[in-house]
Amino acid sequence: MTRVLLTGASGFIGRFALDHLVKRGVEVHAVSRTRITDAPHGVIWHEANLLDPTDVERVVQDARAEILLHLAWYAEPGLFWTSPLNLDWLAASIALARNFVSAGGRRVVVSGTCAEYDWQGGDCVEQTTPLAPATLYGVTKDAYRRVLEGFAAGGPFSLAWGRVFFLYGPREDARRLISSVTRGLLRGERTATTAGLQIRDLMHVDDVADALVSLGLSDVVGAVNIASGQPCRLRDAVEQIAEAVGRRDLLDLGGLPTRANEPQILTANVARLQTEVGFRPRWALSDGIRDTVEWWQSQLVGDAAAR
Amino acid sequence: MTRVLLTGASGFIGRFALDHLVKRGVEVHAVSRTRITDAPHGVIWHEANLLDPTDVERVVQDARAEILLHLAWYAEPGLFWTSPLNLDWLAASIALARNFVSAGGRRVVVSGTCAEYDWQGGDCVEQTTPLAPATLYGVTKDAYRRVLEGFAAGGPFSLAWGRVFFLYGPREDARRLISSVTRGLLRGERTATTAGLQIRDLMHVDDVADALVSLGLSDVVGAVNIASGQPCRLRDAVEQIAEAVGRRDLLDLGGLPTRANEPQILTANVARLQTEVGFRPRWALSDGIRDTVEWWQSQLVGDAAAR
């Protein structure tokens, strides 16, 4: 049975990845600092702090996995773009890959980011859109890929790199766009957003996790965009939330100024994901938004009951 | 008094850098795994293994330096191009810079390499020649610079990056070109080289160290080529060795095949080094080669006396 070592297993994407890995019938070794209580049956858990080199060695030795699906990174909303913690995660991630390959690992698959691309790029294509990360987060992810590509070129392992675009879904941090609008409207608060004319690719986190797992279990190498391939204006997504909640009256589109340096168009060419990996997303945006609204409803009902 | 933390202080460039730092009147904190016995007077020594995170923290705290001149890296001749140890040195170097800046360091200066450039580049210019490292050594150095540039963009420190080209001089590892030809001829052995038609920039290690120290103590930021600016064919350098030794008869130019993938021209534009840093090399090639031959003569006499 193929053994997969999944890092960031308690994170936003990681929790969904657990389900998909279990469904595929692989032996799942999940790593996170603290074990989640509602993990699917059969997952083998390793509690570890990946920033601690001794923990990294122990987990790699204990799991003896063939495939590393490395999703863990610093991800605090707002702060992660520029935090020096990106350097710590880069150094730790280099050590992790090095250890994993030394211990016999044969495939490394990492979640990268659309922030590696030059954001003037428009519709980003893996092999041709220039890489020009404008943030420390993008710079460190991009550097990690470069190092792993160089390492893989001379090593007995294959490397795939999933560049994740924009995602949303149940359990997302409440400070992020889709979550914060959903919560605000569900609570009956007047909710302001930018005009939302930006064109983005939004993908349900369940599809993101499924796509990364599919990439991990495939033989595809190199960078692959992880995105739905269905661009939309952010205002359309926000309006769908308002419709699902039934509170279009509370939505103040344009009440917030558009941020400087935000690209107008940032979307993904998904030919590699769909043709080479053979992945198709399961969630249409409207269904995904309803799913997210329902999850937040259940949370807010829980909150109210607890009061 | 300005405090400088020098890593790789017992290395080929580091030993010469010690002299130049002391001459400039700065307070020198030298780091290496083992202390050298013939260090110039006044150097404060820190024995440490930079691959050990606790050693890194201790040295940074003890030195409390303003300027980091980071020369240490894995450099075993023949092996360093592709060794996975490059990953360990990259991770350790990221941790070093992160610690140094957290502790109040205000300038980071690192020895990079001409192996970061696309070797089709010919005469390499810092800001325009494409970066396309073909080796893991070049990839990891290039990644380190990218990460440090991103870190410096949001941080309270300045970054300079010295891209070192080809160097030679006393104490160089005996397996490298200039050393091995010099030793062979001095020992009276028939010494074969390639045809030596490649055009390179050779710089005496004393000038390399002086240039890196000058860059370190300047306010110049970004990448700067560290090279003599005086291209020559390798055969000319080798013939100068034979002349200096007086054994032209033993030299077999063309006795070895030219290596595949070796660029015909790999030289450096040194406008930034000469104009912005204000550095001029002290050693002409002929003088530098005589200096190197004399040093090896003293070693071989010592070897013979010890027998």
Coordinates of C-alpha atoms in Angstrom, one line a residue:
Chain A
M1 CA 0.0 0.0 0.0
T2 CA 1.4 3.4 -1.0
R3 CA 2.4 5.5 2.0
V4 CA 1.8 9.2 1.9
L5 CA 3.1 11.7 4.4
L6 CA 0.8 14.7 4.6
T7 CA 1.9 17.9 6.3
G8 CA -0.4 20.7 7.3
A9 CA -3.0 18.0 7.9
S10 CA -5.0 20.1 10.4
G11 CA -5.0 23.1 8.0
F12 CA -7.7 24.5 5.7
I13 CA -6.7 22.3 2.7
G14 CA -5.1 19.5 4.8
R15 CA -8.4 18.4 6.5
F16 CA -10.0 17.9 3.1
A17 CA -6.9 16.3 1.7
L18 CA -7.1 13.7 4.5
D19 CA -10.5 12.6 3.2
H20 CA -9.4 12.3 -0.4
L21 CA -6.3 10.4 0.5
V22 CA -8.3 7.9 2.6
K23 CA -10.8 7.5 -0.3
R24 CA -7.9 6.7 -2.6
G25 CA -6.9 3.8 -0.4
V26 CA -3.4 5.0 0.5
E27 CA -1.8 4.7 3.9
V28 CA -2.0 8.2 5.3
H29 CA 0.6 9.6 7.7
A30 CA -0.7 12.9 8.8
V31 CA 1.5 15.6 10.4
S32 CA 0.4 18.6 12.4
R33 CA 1.3 20.2 15.7
T34 CA -2.0 19.1 17.3
R35 CA -4.1 16.2 16.2
I36 CA -7.6 17.0 15.0
T37 CA -10.4 15.0 16.7
D38 CA -12.6 14.5 13.6
A39 CA -10.0 13.0 11.3
P40 CA -11.3 10.2 9.0
H41 CA -10.8 6.6 10.3
G42 CA -7.5 5.0 9.4
V43 CA -5.2 8.0 9.4
I44 CA -1.9 7.5 11.3
W45 CA -1.2 10.7 13.2
H46 CA 2.2 12.2 13.9
E47 CA 2.2 15.2 16.2
A48 CA 5.2 17.3 15.3
N49 CA 6.5 20.8 15.0
L50 CA 8.1 21.0 11.6
L51 CA 10.2 24.0 12.6
D52 CA 12.0 21.7 15.0
P53 CA 14.7 19.6 13.1
T54 CA 14.5 16.7 15.5
D55 CA 10.7 16.5 15.0
V56 CA 11.3 16.5 11.2
E57 CA 13.7 13.6 11.4
R58 CA 11.5 11.6 13.8
V59 CA 8.4 11.9 11.6
V60 CA 10.2 11.1 8.4
Q61 CA 11.7 8.0 10.0
D62 CA 8.5 6.9 11.6
A63 CA 6.4 7.3 8.5
R64 CA 8.8 5.9 5.9
A65 CA 6.5 7.2 3.2
E66 CA 7.0 7.1 -0.6
I67 CA 5.2 10.3 -1.3
L68 CA 5.4 13.6 0.6
L69 CA 2.5 16.0 0.2
H70 CA 3.8 19.1 1.9
L71 CA 1.0 21.6 2.6
A72 CA 2.3 23.1 5.8
W73 CA 3.5 26.7 5.8
Y74 CA 2.9 29.9 7.8
A75 CA -0.6 31.2 6.8
E76 CA -1.8 33.7 9.2
P77 CA -4.2 36.0 7.2
G78 CA -2.8 39.5 6.5
L79 CA 0.5 38.7 8.1
F80 CA 1.8 35.8 6.0
W81 CA 2.6 37.9 2.9
T82 CA 5.5 39.7 4.5
S83 CA 6.4 37.8 7.8
P84 CA 10.0 36.7 8.4
L85 CA 8.4 33.4 9.4
N86 CA 8.4 32.6 5.7
L87 CA 12.1 32.2 6.0
D88 CA 11.7 29.7 8.9
W89 CA 9.2 27.7 6.9
L90 CA 11.5 27.7 3.9
A91 CA 14.5 26.5 5.9
A92 CA 12.4 23.8 7.6
S93 CA 10.8 22.7 4.3
I94 CA 14.3 22.3 2.7
A95 CA 15.3 20.1 5.7
L96 CA 12.1 18.2 5.4
A97 CA 12.6 17.4 1.7
R98 CA 16.2 16.5 2.3
N99 CA 15.4 14.1 5.1
F100 CA 12.5 12.6 3.2
V101 CA 14.6 11.8 0.1
S102 CA 17.5 10.5 2.3
A103 CA 15.0 8.1 3.9
G104 CA 14.0 6.7 0.5
G105 CA 11.1 9.0 -0.4
R106 CA 10.5 8.9 -4.2
R107 CA 8.1 11.7 -4.8
V108 CA 7.7 15.2 -3.4
V109 CA 4.6 17.3 -4.0
V110 CA 4.2 20.8 -2.6
S111 CA 1.5 23.4 -2.5
G112 CA 2.9 26.5 -4.2
T113 CA 1.0 29.7 -4.9
C114 CA -0.2 32.0 -7.7
A115 CA 1.9 34.7 -5.8
E116 CA 5.0 33.2 -7.5
Y117 CA 3.8 34.7 -10.9
D118 CA 4.3 38.2 -12.1
W119 CA 0.8 39.5 -11.4
Q120 CA 0.9 41.5 -14.6
G121 CA 0.6 38.0 -16.2
G122 CA -3.2 37.9 -16.5
D123 CA -4.1 34.4 -17.3
C124 CA -1.1 32.5 -15.9
V125 CA 0.4 29.5 -17.8
E126 CA 2.9 27.4 -15.8
Q127 CA 5.8 27.3 -18.3
T128 CA 5.5 30.8 -19.9
T129 CA 4.2 33.3 -17.5
P130 CA 7.2 35.1 -15.9
L131 CA 7.8 34.4 -12.2
A132 CA 8.2 37.6 -10.3
P133 CA 6.9 37.3 -6.8
A134 CA 6.2 40.6 -5.2
T135 CA 5.9 39.4 -1.6
L136 CA 8.2 37.5 0.8
Y137 CA 5.6 34.7 0.8
G138 CA 5.8 34.4 -3.0
V139 CA 9.6 34.7 -3.0
T140 CA 10.2 32.0 -0.4
K141 CA 7.7 29.6 -2.1
D142 CA 9.4 30.3 -5.5
A143 CA 12.8 29.8 -4.0
Y144 CA 11.7 26.4 -2.5
R145 CA 10.6 25.2 -5.9
R146 CA 13.8 26.3 -7.6
V147 CA 15.8 24.4 -5.0
L148 CA 13.7 21.3 -5.2
E149 CA 13.9 21.3 -9.0
G150 CA 17.6 21.5 -8.8
F151 CA 17.7 18.7 -6.2
A152 CA 15.3 16.5 -8.2
A153 CA 17.4 16.9 -11.3
G154 CA 20.2 15.0 -9.7
G155 CA 18.2 12.9 -7.3
P156 CA 16.2 9.7 -7.2
F157 CA 12.8 11.4 -6.8
S158 CA 10.2 13.3 -8.8
L159 CA 8.9 16.7 -8.0
A160 CA 5.5 18.2 -8.6
W161 CA 4.5 21.7 -7.6
G162 CA 0.8 22.8 -7.3
R163 CA 0.4 26.5 -7.7
V164 CA -2.8 27.2 -5.7
F165 CA -4.9 30.2 -6.8
F166 CA -7.9 31.5 -4.8
L167 CA -9.9 29.2 -2.6
Y168 CA -12.8 29.3 -0.2
G169 CA -15.0 26.9 1.7
P170 CA -16.1 25.6 5.0
R171 CA -13.7 26.2 7.9
E172 CA -11.8 29.0 6.1
D173 CA -10.3 31.6 8.4
A174 CA -13.1 34.1 9.3
R175 CA -10.9 37.1 8.2
R176 CA -10.8 36.1 4.6
L177 CA -13.1 37.5 1.9
I178 CA -15.7 34.8 1.3
S179 CA -15.9 33.9 5.0
S180 CA -16.1 37.4 6.3
V181 CA -18.9 38.4 3.9
T182 CA -20.8 35.2 4.7
R183 CA -20.5 35.7 8.4
G184 CA -21.4 39.4 8.3
L185 CA -24.5 38.8 6.2
L186 CA -25.6 35.8 8.3
R187 CA -25.3 38.0 11.4
G188 CA -27.5 40.6 9.9
E189 CA -24.7 43.2 9.7
R190 CA -24.2 45.8 6.9
T191 CA -21.3 44.3 5.0
A192 CA -19.0 46.5 2.8
T193 CA -16.7 45.2 0.1
T194 CA -14.7 46.7 -2.7
A195 CA -16.4 47.2 -6.1
G196 CA -15.2 43.7 -6.8
L197 CA -14.4 44.1 -10.4
Q198 CA -11.3 42.0 -10.1
I199 CA -11.4 38.8 -12.1
R200 CA -10.2 35.8 -10.2
D201 CA -10.3 32.0 -10.2
L202 CA -12.1 30.7 -7.1
M203 CA -11.9 27.0 -6.2
H204 CA -13.7 25.2 -3.5
V205 CA -11.2 23.9 -0.9
D206 CA -12.5 20.4 -1.3
D207 CA -11.6 20.6 -5.0
V208 CA -8.2 22.2 -4.2
A209 CA -7.4 19.3 -1.8
D210 CA -8.7 16.7 -4.4
A211 CA -6.6 18.3 -7.1
L212 CA -3.4 18.3 -5.0
V213 CA -4.0 14.6 -4.0
S214 CA -4.6 13.7 -7.7
L215 CA -1.3 15.5 -8.6
G216 CA 0.5 13.7 -5.7
L217 CA -0.6 10.3 -6.8
S218 CA 0.1 11.0 -10.5
D219 CA 3.4 10.9 -12.3
V220 CA 3.2 14.5 -13.5
V221 CA 6.3 16.6 -12.8
G222 CA 6.9 20.3 -12.5
A223 CA 4.5 23.2 -11.8
V224 CA 0.8 22.7 -12.2
N225 CA -1.8 25.4 -11.6
I226 CA -4.4 24.3 -9.1
A227 CA -7.5 26.3 -10.0
S228 CA -11.1 25.8 -11.2
G229 CA -10.5 27.2 -14.7
Q230 CA -13.7 29.2 -14.2
P231 CA -12.9 32.9 -13.8
C232 CA -15.4 35.2 -12.2
R233 CA -15.6 38.8 -11.0
L234 CA -15.4 38.9 -7.2
R235 CA -18.6 40.9 -7.1
D236 CA -20.4 38.0 -8.7
A237 CA -19.2 35.6 -5.9
V238 CA -20.1 38.1 -3.2
E239 CA -23.6 38.6 -4.8
Q240 CA -24.1 34.9 -4.8
I241 CA -23.4 34.8 -1.1
A242 CA -25.9 37.6 -0.5
E243 CA -28.5 35.6 -2.6
A244 CA -27.8 32.4 -0.7
V245 CA -28.2 34.2 2.7
G246 CA -31.2 36.1 1.4
R247 CA -29.8 39.5 2.5
R248 CA -28.9 41.4 -0.7
D249 CA -30.0 44.5 1.2
L250 CA -27.1 44.4 3.6
L251 CA -24.4 44.2 0.9
D252 CA -22.5 47.4 0.3
L253 CA -20.5 46.7 -2.9
G254 CA -18.0 49.5 -3.4
G255 CA -18.2 50.6 0.3
L256 CA -14.5 49.8 0.6
P257 CA -11.7 51.2 -1.6
T258 CA -9.9 48.9 -4.0
R259 CA -6.4 48.1 -2.7
A260 CA -3.4 49.5 -4.5
N261 CA -1.2 46.9 -6.4
E262 CA -4.1 44.5 -6.8
P263 CA -4.0 43.0 -10.3
Q264 CA -7.2 43.4 -12.3
I265 CA -7.0 39.9 -13.8
L266 CA -5.3 37.0 -12.1
T267 CA -6.6 33.7 -13.4
A268 CA -5.1 30.3 -14.2
N269 CA -4.7 28.3 -17.3
V270 CA -5.6 24.8 -16.2
A271 CA -4.7 22.7 -19.2
R272 CA -2.0 20.8 -17.3
L273 CA -4.3 20.0 -14.4
Q274 CA -7.2 18.9 -16.6
T275 CA -5.2 17.1 -19.4
E276 CA -2.1 15.8 -17.8
V277 CA -3.4 15.1 -14.2
G278 CA -6.9 14.4 -15.5
F279 CA -8.6 16.4 -12.8
R280 CA -12.0 18.1 -13.1
P281 CA -13.4 20.2 -10.3
R282 CA -16.6 18.8 -8.7
W283 CA -17.9 22.1 -7.3
A284 CA -19.6 24.8 -9.4
L285 CA -19.2 28.2 -7.7
S286 CA -22.9 28.5 -6.9
D287 CA -22.9 25.1 -5.1
G288 CA -19.7 25.9 -3.3
I289 CA -21.0 29.1 -2.0
R290 CA -24.2 27.5 -0.8
D291 CA -22.1 24.8 0.9
T292 CA -20.0 27.6 2.6
V293 CA -23.1 29.5 3.7
E294 CA -24.6 26.4 5.2
W295 CA -21.4 25.6 7.1
W296 CA -21.3 29.1 8.6
Q297 CA -25.0 28.9 9.4
S298 CA -24.3 25.7 11.4
Q299 CA -21.5 27.4 13.2
L300 CA -23.5 30.5 14.1
V301 CA -26.4 28.4 15.3
G302 CA -23.9 26.5 17.5
D303 CA -22.5 29.8 18.8
A304 CA -26.0 31.1 19.6
A305 CA -26.9 27.8 21.3
A306 CA -23.7 28.0 23.4
R307 CA -24.6 31.4 24.7
Chain B
M1 CA 34.1 50.5 16.1
T2 CA 32.2 48.6 13.4
R3 CA 31.7 45.0 14.3
V4 CA 31.9 42.5 11.4
L5 CA 30.9 38.8 11.7
L6 CA 32.9 36.8 9.2
T7 CA 31.9 33.2 8.5
G8 CA 34.1 30.7 6.6
A9 CA 37.0 32.5 8.3
S10 CA 39.4 29.5 8.0
G11 CA 38.5 29.0 4.3
F12 CA 40.4 29.9 1.2
I13 CA 38.9 33.4 0.9
G14 CA 38.2 33.8 4.6
R15 CA 41.9 33.7 5.7
F16 CA 42.7 36.6 3.4
A17 CA 39.5 38.4 4.4
L18 CA 40.7 38.3 8.0
D19 CA 43.8 40.3 7.1
H20 CA 41.8 42.9 5.1
L21 CA 39.2 43.4 7.8
V22 CA 41.9 43.9 10.5
K23 CA 43.7 46.4 8.2
R24 CA 40.5 48.4 7.9
G25 CA 40.3 48.7 11.6
V26 CA 37.0 47.0 12.2
E27 CA 36.3 44.6 15.1
V28 CA 36.5 41.2 13.5
H29 CA 34.4 38.3 14.9
A30 CA 35.6 35.2 13.0
V31 CA 33.5 32.0 12.8
S32 CA 34.7 28.6 11.7
R33 CA 34.5 25.0 13.0
T34 CA 38.1 25.1 14.1
R35 CA 40.2 28.1 15.0
I36 CA 43.3 28.7 12.7
T37 CA 46.6 29.2 14.5
D38 CA 48.0 31.9 12.3
A39 CA 45.1 34.4 12.4
P40 CA 46.1 38.0 12.5
H41 CA 46.3 39.7 16.0
G42 CA 43.0 41.1 17.3
V43 CA 40.6 38.7 15.7
I44 CA 37.9 37.5 18.1
W45 CA 37.3 33.8 17.4
H46 CA 34.0 31.9 17.6
E47 CA 34.2 28.2 17.1
A48 CA 30.9 27.0 15.7
N49 CA 29.2 24.6 13.4
L50 CA 26.8 26.7 11.3
L51 CA 24.8 23.7 10.4
D52 CA 23.8 23.5 14.1
P53 CA 21.0 26.0 14.9
T54 CA 22.1 26.4 18.5
D55 CA 25.6 27.3 17.4
V56 CA 24.2 29.9 15.0
E57 CA 22.1 31.5 17.7
R58 CA 25.0 31.6 20.2
V59 CA 27.5 33.1 17.7
V60 CA 25.1 35.8 16.6
Q61 CA 24.3 36.7 20.2
D62 CA 27.9 36.7 21.2
A63 CA 29.2 38.8 18.3
R64 CA 26.4 41.4 18.2
A65 CA 27.8 42.5 14.9
E66 CA 26.4 45.2 12.5
I67 CA 27.7 43.6 9.3
L68 CA 27.6 39.9 8.4
L69 CA 30.1 38.8 5.8
H70 CA 29.0 35.3 5.0
L71 CA 31.5 33.3 3.1
A72 CA 30.9 29.8 4.6
W73 CA 29.4 27.1 2.4
Y74 CA 30.1 23.6 1.3
A75 CA 33.1 23.7 -1.1
E76 CA 34.6 20.3 -1.5
P77 CA 36.2 20.3 -5.0
G78 CA 34.4 18.2 -7.5
L79 CA 31.6 17.4 -5.1
F80 CA 30.2 20.8 -4.3
W81 CA 28.5 21.3 -7.7
T82 CA 25.8 18.6 -7.1
S83 CA 26.0 17.6 -3.4
P84 CA 22.7 17.7 -1.3
L85 CA 24.9 19.4 1.3
N86 CA 24.1 22.5 -0.7
L87 CA 20.5 22.2 0.7
D88 CA 21.9 22.0 4.3
W89 CA 24.0 25.1 3.8
L90 CA 21.1 27.0 2.2
A91 CA 18.8 26.2 5.2
A92 CA 21.5 27.1 7.7
S93 CA 22.3 30.3 5.8
I94 CA 18.7 31.4 5.9
A95 CA 18.6 30.7 9.6
L96 CA 21.9 32.7 10.0
A97 CA 20.6 35.8 8.2
R98 CA 17.2 35.6 10.1
N99 CA 19.0 35.4 13.4
F100 CA 21.5 38.1 12.5
V101 CA 18.8 40.6 11.5
S102 CA 16.6 39.8 14.5
A103 CA 19.7 40.6 16.7
G104 CA 20.0 44.0 15.2
G105 CA 22.4 43.4 12.3
R106 CA 22.0 46.1 9.7
R107 CA 23.9 44.7 6.6
V108 CA 24.3 41.3 5.1
V109 CA 27.0 40.6 2.5
V110 CA 27.3 37.1 0.9
S111 CA 29.7 35.5 -1.5
G112 CA 27.6 34.3 -4.5
T113 CA 28.9 32.7 -7.6
C114 CA 29.2 33.1 -11.4
A115 CA 27.4 29.7 -11.5
E116 CA 24.2 31.7 -10.9
Y117 CA 24.3 33.1 -14.4
D118 CA 23.2 31.4 -17.6
W119 CA 26.6 30.3 -18.9
Q120 CA 25.6 31.1 -22.4
G121 CA 25.8 34.7 -21.1
G122 CA 29.4 35.4 -22.2
D123 CA 30.5 38.6 -20.5
C124 CA 28.1 38.6 -17.5
V125 CA 26.5 41.8 -16.3
E126 CA 24.7 41.8 -12.9
Q127 CA 21.4 43.3 -13.9
T128 CA 20.9 42.0 -17.4
T129 CA 22.5 38.6 -17.9
P130 CA 19.9 36.0 -17.3
L131 CA 20.1 33.8 -14.2
A132 CA 19.9 30.2 -15.0
P133 CA 22.1 28.1 -12.7
A134 CA 22.7 24.6 -14.1
T135 CA 24.0 23.1 -10.9
L136 CA 22.6 22.5 -7.4
Y137 CA 25.3 24.8 -6.1
G138 CA 24.3 27.6 -8.4
V139 CA 20.6 27.0 -7.7
T140 CA 20.9 27.1 -4.0
K141 CA 23.1 30.2 -4.0
D142 CA 20.7 31.9 -6.4
A143 CA 17.7 30.9 -4.2
Y144 CA 19.5 32.3 -1.2
R145 CA 19.9 35.7 -2.9
R146 CA 16.3 35.8 -4.0
V147 CA 15.1 35.1 -0.4
L148 CA 17.5 37.7 1.1
E149 CA 16.4 40.3 -1.5
G150 CA 12.8 39.6 -0.5
F151 CA 13.6 39.8 3.2
A152 CA 15.7 43.0 2.8
A153 CA 12.9 44.7 0.9
G154 CA 10.7 44.6 4.0
G155 CA 13.5 44.6 6.6
P156 CA 15.7 47.1 8.4
F157 CA 18.9 45.9 6.7
S158 CA 20.8 46.2 3.4
L159 CA 22.0 43.3 1.2
A160 CA 24.9 43.0 -1.1
W161 CA 25.8 39.9 -3.0
G162 CA 29.2 39.4 -4.5
R163 CA 29.2 37.0 -7.4
V164 CA 32.7 35.4 -7.3
F165 CA 34.2 34.2 -10.6
F166 CA 37.4 32.2 -10.9
L167 CA 40.0 32.5 -8.3
Y168 CA 43.4 31.1 -7.4
G169 CA 46.3 31.7 -5.1
P170 CA 48.2 30.3 -2.1
R171 CA 46.5 27.7 0.0
E172 CA 44.0 26.8 -2.7
D173 CA 42.9 23.2 -2.6
A174 CA 45.4 21.0 -4.4
R175 CA 42.8 19.5 -6.6
R176 CA 41.9 22.7 -8.4
L177 CA 43.4 23.8 -11.8
I178 CA 46.0 26.3 -10.9
S179 CA 47.1 24.4 -7.8
S180 CA 47.3 21.0 -9.4
V181 CA 49.3 22.3 -12.4
T182 CA 51.7 24.2 -10.2
R183 CA 52.3 21.2 -7.9
G184 CA 52.6 18.8 -10.8
L185 CA 55.3 20.9 -12.5
L186 CA 57.1 21.7 -9.3
R187 CA 57.3 18.0 -8.6
G188 CA 58.8 17.4 -12.0
E189 CA 55.8 15.4 -13.2
R190 CA 54.4 15.5 -16.8
T191 CA 51.2 17.6 -16.4
A192 CA 48.3 17.3 -18.8
T193 CA 45.6 19.9 -19.2
T194 CA 42.8 20.6 -21.7
A195 CA 43.7 22.7 -24.7
G196 CA 42.7 25.6 -22.4
L197 CA 41.0 27.8 -25.1
Q198 CA 38.3 28.8 -22.6
I199 CA 38.2 32.5 -21.8
R200 CA 37.9 33.1 -18.1
D201 CA 38.4 35.8 -15.5
L202 CA 41.0 34.8 -12.9
M203 CA 41.4 36.8 -9.7
H204 CA 44.0 36.3 -7.0
V205 CA 42.3 35.2 -3.8
D206 CA 43.8 38.1 -1.9
D207 CA 42.0 40.5 -4.3
V208 CA 38.8 38.5 -4.1
A209 CA 38.9 38.8 -0.3
D210 CA 39.8 42.5 -0.5
A211 CA 36.9 43.1 -2.9
L212 CA 34.4 41.3 -0.7
V213 CA 35.6 43.3 2.3
S214 CA 35.3 46.5 0.3
L215 CA 31.8 45.6 -0.8
G216 CA 30.9 44.7 2.8
L217 CA 32.1 48.0 4.2
S218 CA 30.4 50.0 1.4
D219 CA 26.8 51.0 1.0
V220 CA 26.4 49.3 -2.3
V221 CA 23.3 47.0 -2.5
G222 CA 22.4 44.1 -4.8
A223 CA 24.6 41.8 -6.9
V224 CA 28.2 42.8 -7.8
N225 CA 30.5 40.7 -9.8
I226 CA 33.8 39.9 -8.0
A227 CA 36.4 39.5 -10.7
S228 CA 39.5 41.0 -12.0
G229 CA 38.0 42.4 -15.2
Q230 CA 41.0 40.9 -17.1
P231 CA 40.0 38.0 -19.2
C232 CA 42.5 35.4 -20.3
R233 CA 42.6 32.1 -22.0
L234 CA 43.3 29.3 -19.4
R235 CA 46.2 28.2 -21.6
D236 CA 47.9 31.5 -21.0
A237 CA 47.6 31.1 -17.2
V238 CA 48.9 27.6 -17.4
E239 CA 51.8 28.6 -19.6
Q240 CA 52.7 31.4 -17.1
I241 CA 52.9 28.7 -14.4
A242 CA 55.2 26.6 -16.6
E243 CA 57.4 29.7 -17.2
A244 CA 57.5 30.6 -13.5
V245 CA 58.4 27.0 -12.6
G246 CA 60.8 26.8 -15.5
R247 CA 59.4 23.5 -16.8
R248 CA 57.6 24.3 -20.0
D249 CA 58.8 20.9 -21.2
L250 CA 56.5 19.0 -18.8
L251 CA 53.3 20.8 -19.8
D252 CA 51.0 18.8 -22.0
L253 CA 48.4 21.3 -23.2
G254 CA 45.5 19.4 -24.8
G255 CA 46.5 16.1 -23.1
L256 CA 43.1 16.1 -21.5
P257 CA 39.7 16.4 -23.4
T258 CA 37.7 19.5 -22.9
R259 CA 34.7 18.9 -20.6
A260 CA 31.2 18.9 -22.1
N261 CA 29.0 21.7 -21.1
E262 CA 31.9 24.0 -20.4
P263 CA 31.2 27.5 -21.7
Q264 CA 33.8 28.9 -24.1
I265 CA 33.5 32.4 -22.6
L266 CA 32.6 33.2 -19.0
T267 CA 33.9 36.5 -17.9
A268 CA 32.6 39.4 -15.8
N269 CA 31.7 43.0 -16.4
V270 CA 33.2 44.7 -13.4
A271 CA 31.8 48.2 -13.8
R272 CA 29.8 48.0 -10.5
L273 CA 32.8 46.7 -8.5
Q274 CA 35.2 49.3 -9.9
T275 CA 32.9 52.4 -10.1
E276 CA 30.3 51.9 -7.3
V277 CA 32.5 50.0 -4.8
G278 CA 35.6 51.8 -6.0
F279 CA 37.7 48.6 -5.9
R280 CA 40.8 47.9 -8.1
P281 CA 42.6 44.6 -8.1
R282 CA 46.2 44.8 -6.8
W283 CA 47.5 41.6 -8.5
A284 CA 48.3 41.3 -12.1
L285 CA 48.0 37.7 -13.3
S286 CA 51.7 37.2 -13.8
D287 CA 52.5 38.4 -10.3
G288 CA 49.7 36.3 -8.8
I289 CA 50.9 33.2 -10.5
R290 CA 54.5 33.8 -9.3
D291 CA 53.1 34.3 -5.8
T292 CA 51.2 31.0 -6.0
V293 CA 54.2 29.1 -7.4
E294 CA 56.4 30.5 -4.6
W295 CA 53.9 29.4 -2.0
W296 CA 53.7 25.9 -3.4
Q297 CA 57.5 25.8 -3.5
S298 CA 57.7 26.6 0.2
Q299 CA 55.1 23.8 0.9
L300 CA 57.0 21.2 -1.2
V301 CA 60.3 22.2 0.4
G302 CA 58.6 21.8 3.8
D303 CA 57.2 18.4 2.7
A304 CA 60.6 17.3 1.6
A305 CA 62.2 18.5 4.8
A306 CA 59.6 16.6 6.8
R307 CA 60.4 13.3 5.1

